[in-house]
Short mmCIF file of C-alpha atoms in Angstrom, two decimals:
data_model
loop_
_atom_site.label_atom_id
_atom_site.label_comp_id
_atom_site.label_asym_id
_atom_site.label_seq_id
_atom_site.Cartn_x
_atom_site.Cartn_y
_atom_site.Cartn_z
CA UNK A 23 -44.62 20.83 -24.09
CA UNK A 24 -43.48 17.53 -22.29
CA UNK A 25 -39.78 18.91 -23.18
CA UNK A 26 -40.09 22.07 -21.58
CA UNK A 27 -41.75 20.18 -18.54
CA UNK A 28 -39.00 18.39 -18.55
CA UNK A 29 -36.22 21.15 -18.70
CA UNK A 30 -38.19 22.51 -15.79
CA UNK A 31 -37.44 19.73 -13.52
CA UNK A 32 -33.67 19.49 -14.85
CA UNK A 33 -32.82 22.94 -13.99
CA UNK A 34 -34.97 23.53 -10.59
CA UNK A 35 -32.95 22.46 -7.76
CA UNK A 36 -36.16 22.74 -5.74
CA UNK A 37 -38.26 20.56 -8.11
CA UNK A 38 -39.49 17.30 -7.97
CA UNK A 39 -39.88 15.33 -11.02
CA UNK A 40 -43.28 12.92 -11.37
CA UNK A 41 -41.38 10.32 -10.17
CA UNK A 42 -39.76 11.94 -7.20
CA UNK A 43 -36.56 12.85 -8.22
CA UNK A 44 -34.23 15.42 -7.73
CA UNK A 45 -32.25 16.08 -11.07
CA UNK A 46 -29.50 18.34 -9.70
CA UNK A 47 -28.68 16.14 -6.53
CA UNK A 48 -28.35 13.27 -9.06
CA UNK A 49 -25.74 15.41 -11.37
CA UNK A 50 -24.16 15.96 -8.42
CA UNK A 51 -23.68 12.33 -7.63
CA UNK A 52 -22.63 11.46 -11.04
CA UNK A 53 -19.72 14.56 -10.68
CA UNK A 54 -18.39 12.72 -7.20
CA UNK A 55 -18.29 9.62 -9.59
CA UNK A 56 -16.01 11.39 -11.75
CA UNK A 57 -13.37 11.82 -8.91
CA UNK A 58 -10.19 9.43 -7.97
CA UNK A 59 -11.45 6.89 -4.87
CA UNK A 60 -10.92 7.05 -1.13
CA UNK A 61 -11.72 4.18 1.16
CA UNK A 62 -12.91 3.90 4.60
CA UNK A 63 -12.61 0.78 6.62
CA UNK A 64 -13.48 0.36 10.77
CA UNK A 65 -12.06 -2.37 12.52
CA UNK A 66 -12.56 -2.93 15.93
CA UNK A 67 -8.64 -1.61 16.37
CA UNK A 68 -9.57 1.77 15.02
CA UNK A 69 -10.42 3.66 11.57
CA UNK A 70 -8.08 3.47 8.21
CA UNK A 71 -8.79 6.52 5.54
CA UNK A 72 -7.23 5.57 2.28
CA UNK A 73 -7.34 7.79 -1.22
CA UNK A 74 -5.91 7.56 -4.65
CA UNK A 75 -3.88 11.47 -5.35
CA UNK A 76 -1.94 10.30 -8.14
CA UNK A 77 -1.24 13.10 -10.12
CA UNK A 78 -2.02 14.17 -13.56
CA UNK A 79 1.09 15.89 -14.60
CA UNK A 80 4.51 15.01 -12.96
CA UNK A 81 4.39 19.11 -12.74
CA UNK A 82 1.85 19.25 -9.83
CA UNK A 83 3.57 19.12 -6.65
CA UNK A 84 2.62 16.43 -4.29
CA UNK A 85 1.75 18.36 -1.24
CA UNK A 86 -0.94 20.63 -3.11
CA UNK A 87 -3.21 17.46 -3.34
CA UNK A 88 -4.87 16.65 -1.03
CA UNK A 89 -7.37 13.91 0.01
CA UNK A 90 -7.78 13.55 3.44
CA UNK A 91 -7.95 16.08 5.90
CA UNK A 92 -7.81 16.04 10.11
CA UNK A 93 -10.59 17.43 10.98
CA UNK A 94 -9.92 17.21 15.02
CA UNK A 95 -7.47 15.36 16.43
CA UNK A 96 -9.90 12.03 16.75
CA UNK A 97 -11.17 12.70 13.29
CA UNK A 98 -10.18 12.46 9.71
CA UNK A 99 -12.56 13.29 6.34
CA UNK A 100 -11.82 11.21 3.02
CA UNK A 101 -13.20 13.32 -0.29
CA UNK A 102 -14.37 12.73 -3.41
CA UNK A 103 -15.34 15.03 -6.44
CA UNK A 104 -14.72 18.83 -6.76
CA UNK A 105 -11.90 20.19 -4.96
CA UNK A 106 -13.53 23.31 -3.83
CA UNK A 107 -16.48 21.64 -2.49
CA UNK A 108 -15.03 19.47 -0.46
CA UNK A 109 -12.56 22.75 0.99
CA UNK A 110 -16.01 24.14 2.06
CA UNK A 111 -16.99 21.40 3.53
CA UNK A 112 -13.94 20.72 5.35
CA UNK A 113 -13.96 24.26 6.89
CA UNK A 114 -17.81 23.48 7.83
CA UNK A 115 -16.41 20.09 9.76
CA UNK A 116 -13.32 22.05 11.11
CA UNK A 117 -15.28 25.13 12.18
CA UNK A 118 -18.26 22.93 14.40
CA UNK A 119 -15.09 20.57 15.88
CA UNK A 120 -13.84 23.69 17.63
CA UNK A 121 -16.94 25.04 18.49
CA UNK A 122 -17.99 21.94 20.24
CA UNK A 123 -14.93 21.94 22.20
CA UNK A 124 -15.07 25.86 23.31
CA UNK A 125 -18.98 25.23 23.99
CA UNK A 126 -19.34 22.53 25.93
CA UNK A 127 -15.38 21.69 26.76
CA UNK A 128 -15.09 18.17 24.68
CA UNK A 129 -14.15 16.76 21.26
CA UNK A 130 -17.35 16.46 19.43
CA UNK A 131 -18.43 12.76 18.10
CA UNK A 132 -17.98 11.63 15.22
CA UNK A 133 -21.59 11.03 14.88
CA UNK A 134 -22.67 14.70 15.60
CA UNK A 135 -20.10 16.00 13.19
CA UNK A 136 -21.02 14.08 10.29
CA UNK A 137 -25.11 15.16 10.81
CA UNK A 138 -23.56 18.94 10.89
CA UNK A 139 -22.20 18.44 7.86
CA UNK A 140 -24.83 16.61 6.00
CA UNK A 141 -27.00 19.21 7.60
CA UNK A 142 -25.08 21.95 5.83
CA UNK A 143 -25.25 19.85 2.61
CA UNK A 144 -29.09 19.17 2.68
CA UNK A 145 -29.96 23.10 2.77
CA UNK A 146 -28.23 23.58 -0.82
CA UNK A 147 -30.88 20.76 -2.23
CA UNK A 148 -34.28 22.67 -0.50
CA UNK A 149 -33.30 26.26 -1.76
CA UNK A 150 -33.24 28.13 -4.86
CA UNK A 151 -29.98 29.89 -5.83
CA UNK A 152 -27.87 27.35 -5.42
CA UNK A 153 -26.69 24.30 -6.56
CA UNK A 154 -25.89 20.76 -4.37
CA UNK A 155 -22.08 20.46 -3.30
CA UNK A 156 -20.46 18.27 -5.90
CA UNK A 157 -18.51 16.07 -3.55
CA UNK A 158 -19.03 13.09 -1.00
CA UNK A 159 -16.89 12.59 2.31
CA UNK A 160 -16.00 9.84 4.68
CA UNK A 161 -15.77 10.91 7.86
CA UNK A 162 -14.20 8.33 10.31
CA UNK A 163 -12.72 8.93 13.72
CA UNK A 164 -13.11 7.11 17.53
CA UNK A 165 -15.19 8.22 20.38
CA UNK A 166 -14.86 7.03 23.76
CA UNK A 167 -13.09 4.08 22.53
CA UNK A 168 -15.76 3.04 19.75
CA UNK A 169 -14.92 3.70 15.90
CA UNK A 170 -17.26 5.51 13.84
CA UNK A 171 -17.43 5.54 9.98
CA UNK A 172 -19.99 7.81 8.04
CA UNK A 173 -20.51 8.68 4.36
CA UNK A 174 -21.93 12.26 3.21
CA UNK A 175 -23.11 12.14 0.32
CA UNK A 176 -24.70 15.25 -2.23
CA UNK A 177 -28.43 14.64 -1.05
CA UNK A 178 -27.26 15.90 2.53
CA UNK A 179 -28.03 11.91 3.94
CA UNK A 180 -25.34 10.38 6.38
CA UNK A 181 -25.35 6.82 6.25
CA UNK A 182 -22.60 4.69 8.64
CA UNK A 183 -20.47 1.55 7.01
CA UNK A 184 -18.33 -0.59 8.32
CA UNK A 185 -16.25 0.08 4.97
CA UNK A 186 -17.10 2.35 2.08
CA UNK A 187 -15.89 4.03 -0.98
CA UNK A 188 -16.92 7.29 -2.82
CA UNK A 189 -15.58 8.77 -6.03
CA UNK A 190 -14.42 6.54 -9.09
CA UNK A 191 -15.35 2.77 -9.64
CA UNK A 192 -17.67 2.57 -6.36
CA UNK A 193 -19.46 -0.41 -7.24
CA UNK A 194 -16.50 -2.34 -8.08
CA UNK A 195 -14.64 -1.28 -4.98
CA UNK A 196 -17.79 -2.11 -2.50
CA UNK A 197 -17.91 -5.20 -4.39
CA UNK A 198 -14.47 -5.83 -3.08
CA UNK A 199 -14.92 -4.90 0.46
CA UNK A 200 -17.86 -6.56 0.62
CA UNK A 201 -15.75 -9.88 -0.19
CA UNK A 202 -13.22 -9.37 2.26
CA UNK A 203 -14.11 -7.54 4.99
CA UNK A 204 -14.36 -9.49 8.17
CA UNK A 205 -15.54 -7.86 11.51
CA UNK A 206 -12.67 -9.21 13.51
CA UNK A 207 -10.32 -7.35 11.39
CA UNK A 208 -7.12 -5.75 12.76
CA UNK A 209 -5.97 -2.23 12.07
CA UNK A 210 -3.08 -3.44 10.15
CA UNK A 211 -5.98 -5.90 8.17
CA UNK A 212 -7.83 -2.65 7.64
CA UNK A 213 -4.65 -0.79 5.69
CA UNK A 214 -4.11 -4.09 3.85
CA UNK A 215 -8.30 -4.18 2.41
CA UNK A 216 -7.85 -0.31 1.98
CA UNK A 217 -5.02 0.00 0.27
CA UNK A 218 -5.97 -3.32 -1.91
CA UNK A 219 -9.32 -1.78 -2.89
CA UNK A 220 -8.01 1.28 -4.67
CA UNK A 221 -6.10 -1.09 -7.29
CA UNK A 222 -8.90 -3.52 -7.58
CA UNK A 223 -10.34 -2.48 -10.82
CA UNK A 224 -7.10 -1.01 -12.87
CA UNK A 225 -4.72 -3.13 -11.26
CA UNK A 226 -2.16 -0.40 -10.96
CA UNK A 227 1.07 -0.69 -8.82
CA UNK A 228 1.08 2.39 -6.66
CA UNK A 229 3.81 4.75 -5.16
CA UNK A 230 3.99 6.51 -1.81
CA UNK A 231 3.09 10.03 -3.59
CA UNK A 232 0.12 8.87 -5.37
CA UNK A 233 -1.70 7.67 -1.58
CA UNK A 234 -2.99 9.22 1.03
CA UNK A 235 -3.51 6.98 4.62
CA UNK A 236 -4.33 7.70 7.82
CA UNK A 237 -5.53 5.89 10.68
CA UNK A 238 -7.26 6.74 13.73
CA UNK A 239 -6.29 3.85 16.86
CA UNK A 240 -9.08 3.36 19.51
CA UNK A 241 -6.10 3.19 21.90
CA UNK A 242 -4.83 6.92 21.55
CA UNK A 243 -7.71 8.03 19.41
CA UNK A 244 -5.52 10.02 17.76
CA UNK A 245 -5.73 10.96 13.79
CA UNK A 246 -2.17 10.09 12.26
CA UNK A 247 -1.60 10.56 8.60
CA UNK A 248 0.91 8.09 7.57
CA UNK A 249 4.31 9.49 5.84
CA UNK A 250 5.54 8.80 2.42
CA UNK A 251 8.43 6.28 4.16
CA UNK A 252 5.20 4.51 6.10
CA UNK A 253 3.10 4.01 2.81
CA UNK A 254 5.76 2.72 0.58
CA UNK A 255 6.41 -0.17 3.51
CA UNK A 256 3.01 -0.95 3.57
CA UNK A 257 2.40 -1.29 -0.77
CA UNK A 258 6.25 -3.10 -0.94
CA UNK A 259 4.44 -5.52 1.89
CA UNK A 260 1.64 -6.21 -0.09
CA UNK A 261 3.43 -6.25 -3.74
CA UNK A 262 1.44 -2.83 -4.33
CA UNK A 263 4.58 -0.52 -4.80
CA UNK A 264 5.59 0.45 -8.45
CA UNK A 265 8.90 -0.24 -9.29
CA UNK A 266 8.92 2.70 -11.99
CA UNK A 267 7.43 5.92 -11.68
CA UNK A 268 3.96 5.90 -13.77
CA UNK A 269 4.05 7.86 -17.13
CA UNK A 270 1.38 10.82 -16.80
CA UNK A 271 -1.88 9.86 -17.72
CA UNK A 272 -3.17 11.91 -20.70
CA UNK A 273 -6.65 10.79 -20.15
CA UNK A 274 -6.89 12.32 -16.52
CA UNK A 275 -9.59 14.02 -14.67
CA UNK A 276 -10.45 17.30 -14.84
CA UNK A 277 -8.64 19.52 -13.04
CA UNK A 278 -11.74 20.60 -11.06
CA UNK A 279 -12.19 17.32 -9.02
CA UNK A 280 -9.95 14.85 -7.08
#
């Protein structure tokens, strides 16, 4: 009987267990922690979105993943865990930026968009029919000269950082920028903790295909995804480039998440 209580509160998305948890939003989690990292830092200079897109075959073309996405021209999104979840979500983010600015005739915080989305994401954990999205985002960007930098996470809850991580190896990551983020940091400072916290725990030299990085300055507030030429002066700066091309990793993700 207890076991069939129990497979009760596993399956039903609108269920809460005795102890006030929500099964499904927690598989969900654990599926985002299955995905390769991104980063977020904010610096008083501006916003830095980082992400690991190394590839699992040396057959997938470079260009068809992808981790960060411009969601208006002040804002970029960082994902982590299924790929298709996080395209939804991205067209969510997209669609509401241009709204906003055909509504009311101005870019739309960064703030504002990250509730919209986590409002979008809470409705798929208070309904039956559904299940939670699989995925978490960063969403960073500037607004009226201040940077902004939000997580959104399965349960539909946006919480701001001064420097985050989702997907793979959070803890140890945090544990990182916890260590070495100061609040006087430059933008260039921010790249450097970014780009250093997605090789903290396998130590891995990194090539320009296998990164994605993008900044946002409080100066232009302007989302610019760095080229390939860009990232492989910033690892070769910071003895993060790969001298060899990495042999494919058998023991990859599943094709399903990023």
């Amino acid at each position: 009987m207890q076991g069939q209580q129990q497979q009760a509160y596993d399956r039903g998305i609108t269920i809460f267990s005795p102890d006030g948890r929500l099964y499904q939003v927690e598989y969900a989690r654990e599926a985002v922690k299955r995905g390769s990292p991104s980063v977020g830092v904010r610096t008083p200079e501006g916003v830095v979105l980082a992400a690991d897109k190394r590839r699992r075959s040396e057959m997938i073309e470079p260009d068809s993943v992808e981790k960060l996405h411009k969601a208006d021209g002040h804002i970029g999104i960082a994902s982590a865990g299924h790929v298709a979840d996080a395209r939804k979500l991205i067209d969510v983010a997209r669609r509401e930026a241009q709204t906003n600015r055909l509504r009311y005739g101005e870019p739309i915080t960064v703030e504002t968009l990250a509730k919209t989305v986590t409002d979008f994401v809470q409705q798929y954990t208070q309904y039956g029919g559904a299940r939670p999205f699989g995925v978490s985002l960063i969403v960073g960007g500037v607004t009226n000269g201040r940077p902004r930098l939000f997580e959104c996470d399965p349960s539909g809850t946006p919480y701001e950082w001064q420097a985050l991580s989702v997907g793979a190896n959070r803890s140890e990551i945090r544990d990182h920028l916890e260590a070495e983020y100061e609040e006087e940091m430059t933008l260039e400072d921010g790249v450097d903790l970014a780009l250093s916290a997605l090789t903290v725990v396998d130590d891995e030299e990194m090539t320009p295909e296998g990164v994605d990085l993008a900044t946002i300055d409080v100066e232009t507030e302007e989302y610019v995804q760095l080229p390939d030429e860009e990232i492989e002066a910033h690892l070769a700066e910071r003895d993060l480039l790969a001298e060899d091309e990495p042999e494919d990793d058998e023991d990859a993700e599943e094709g399903s998440e990023e």
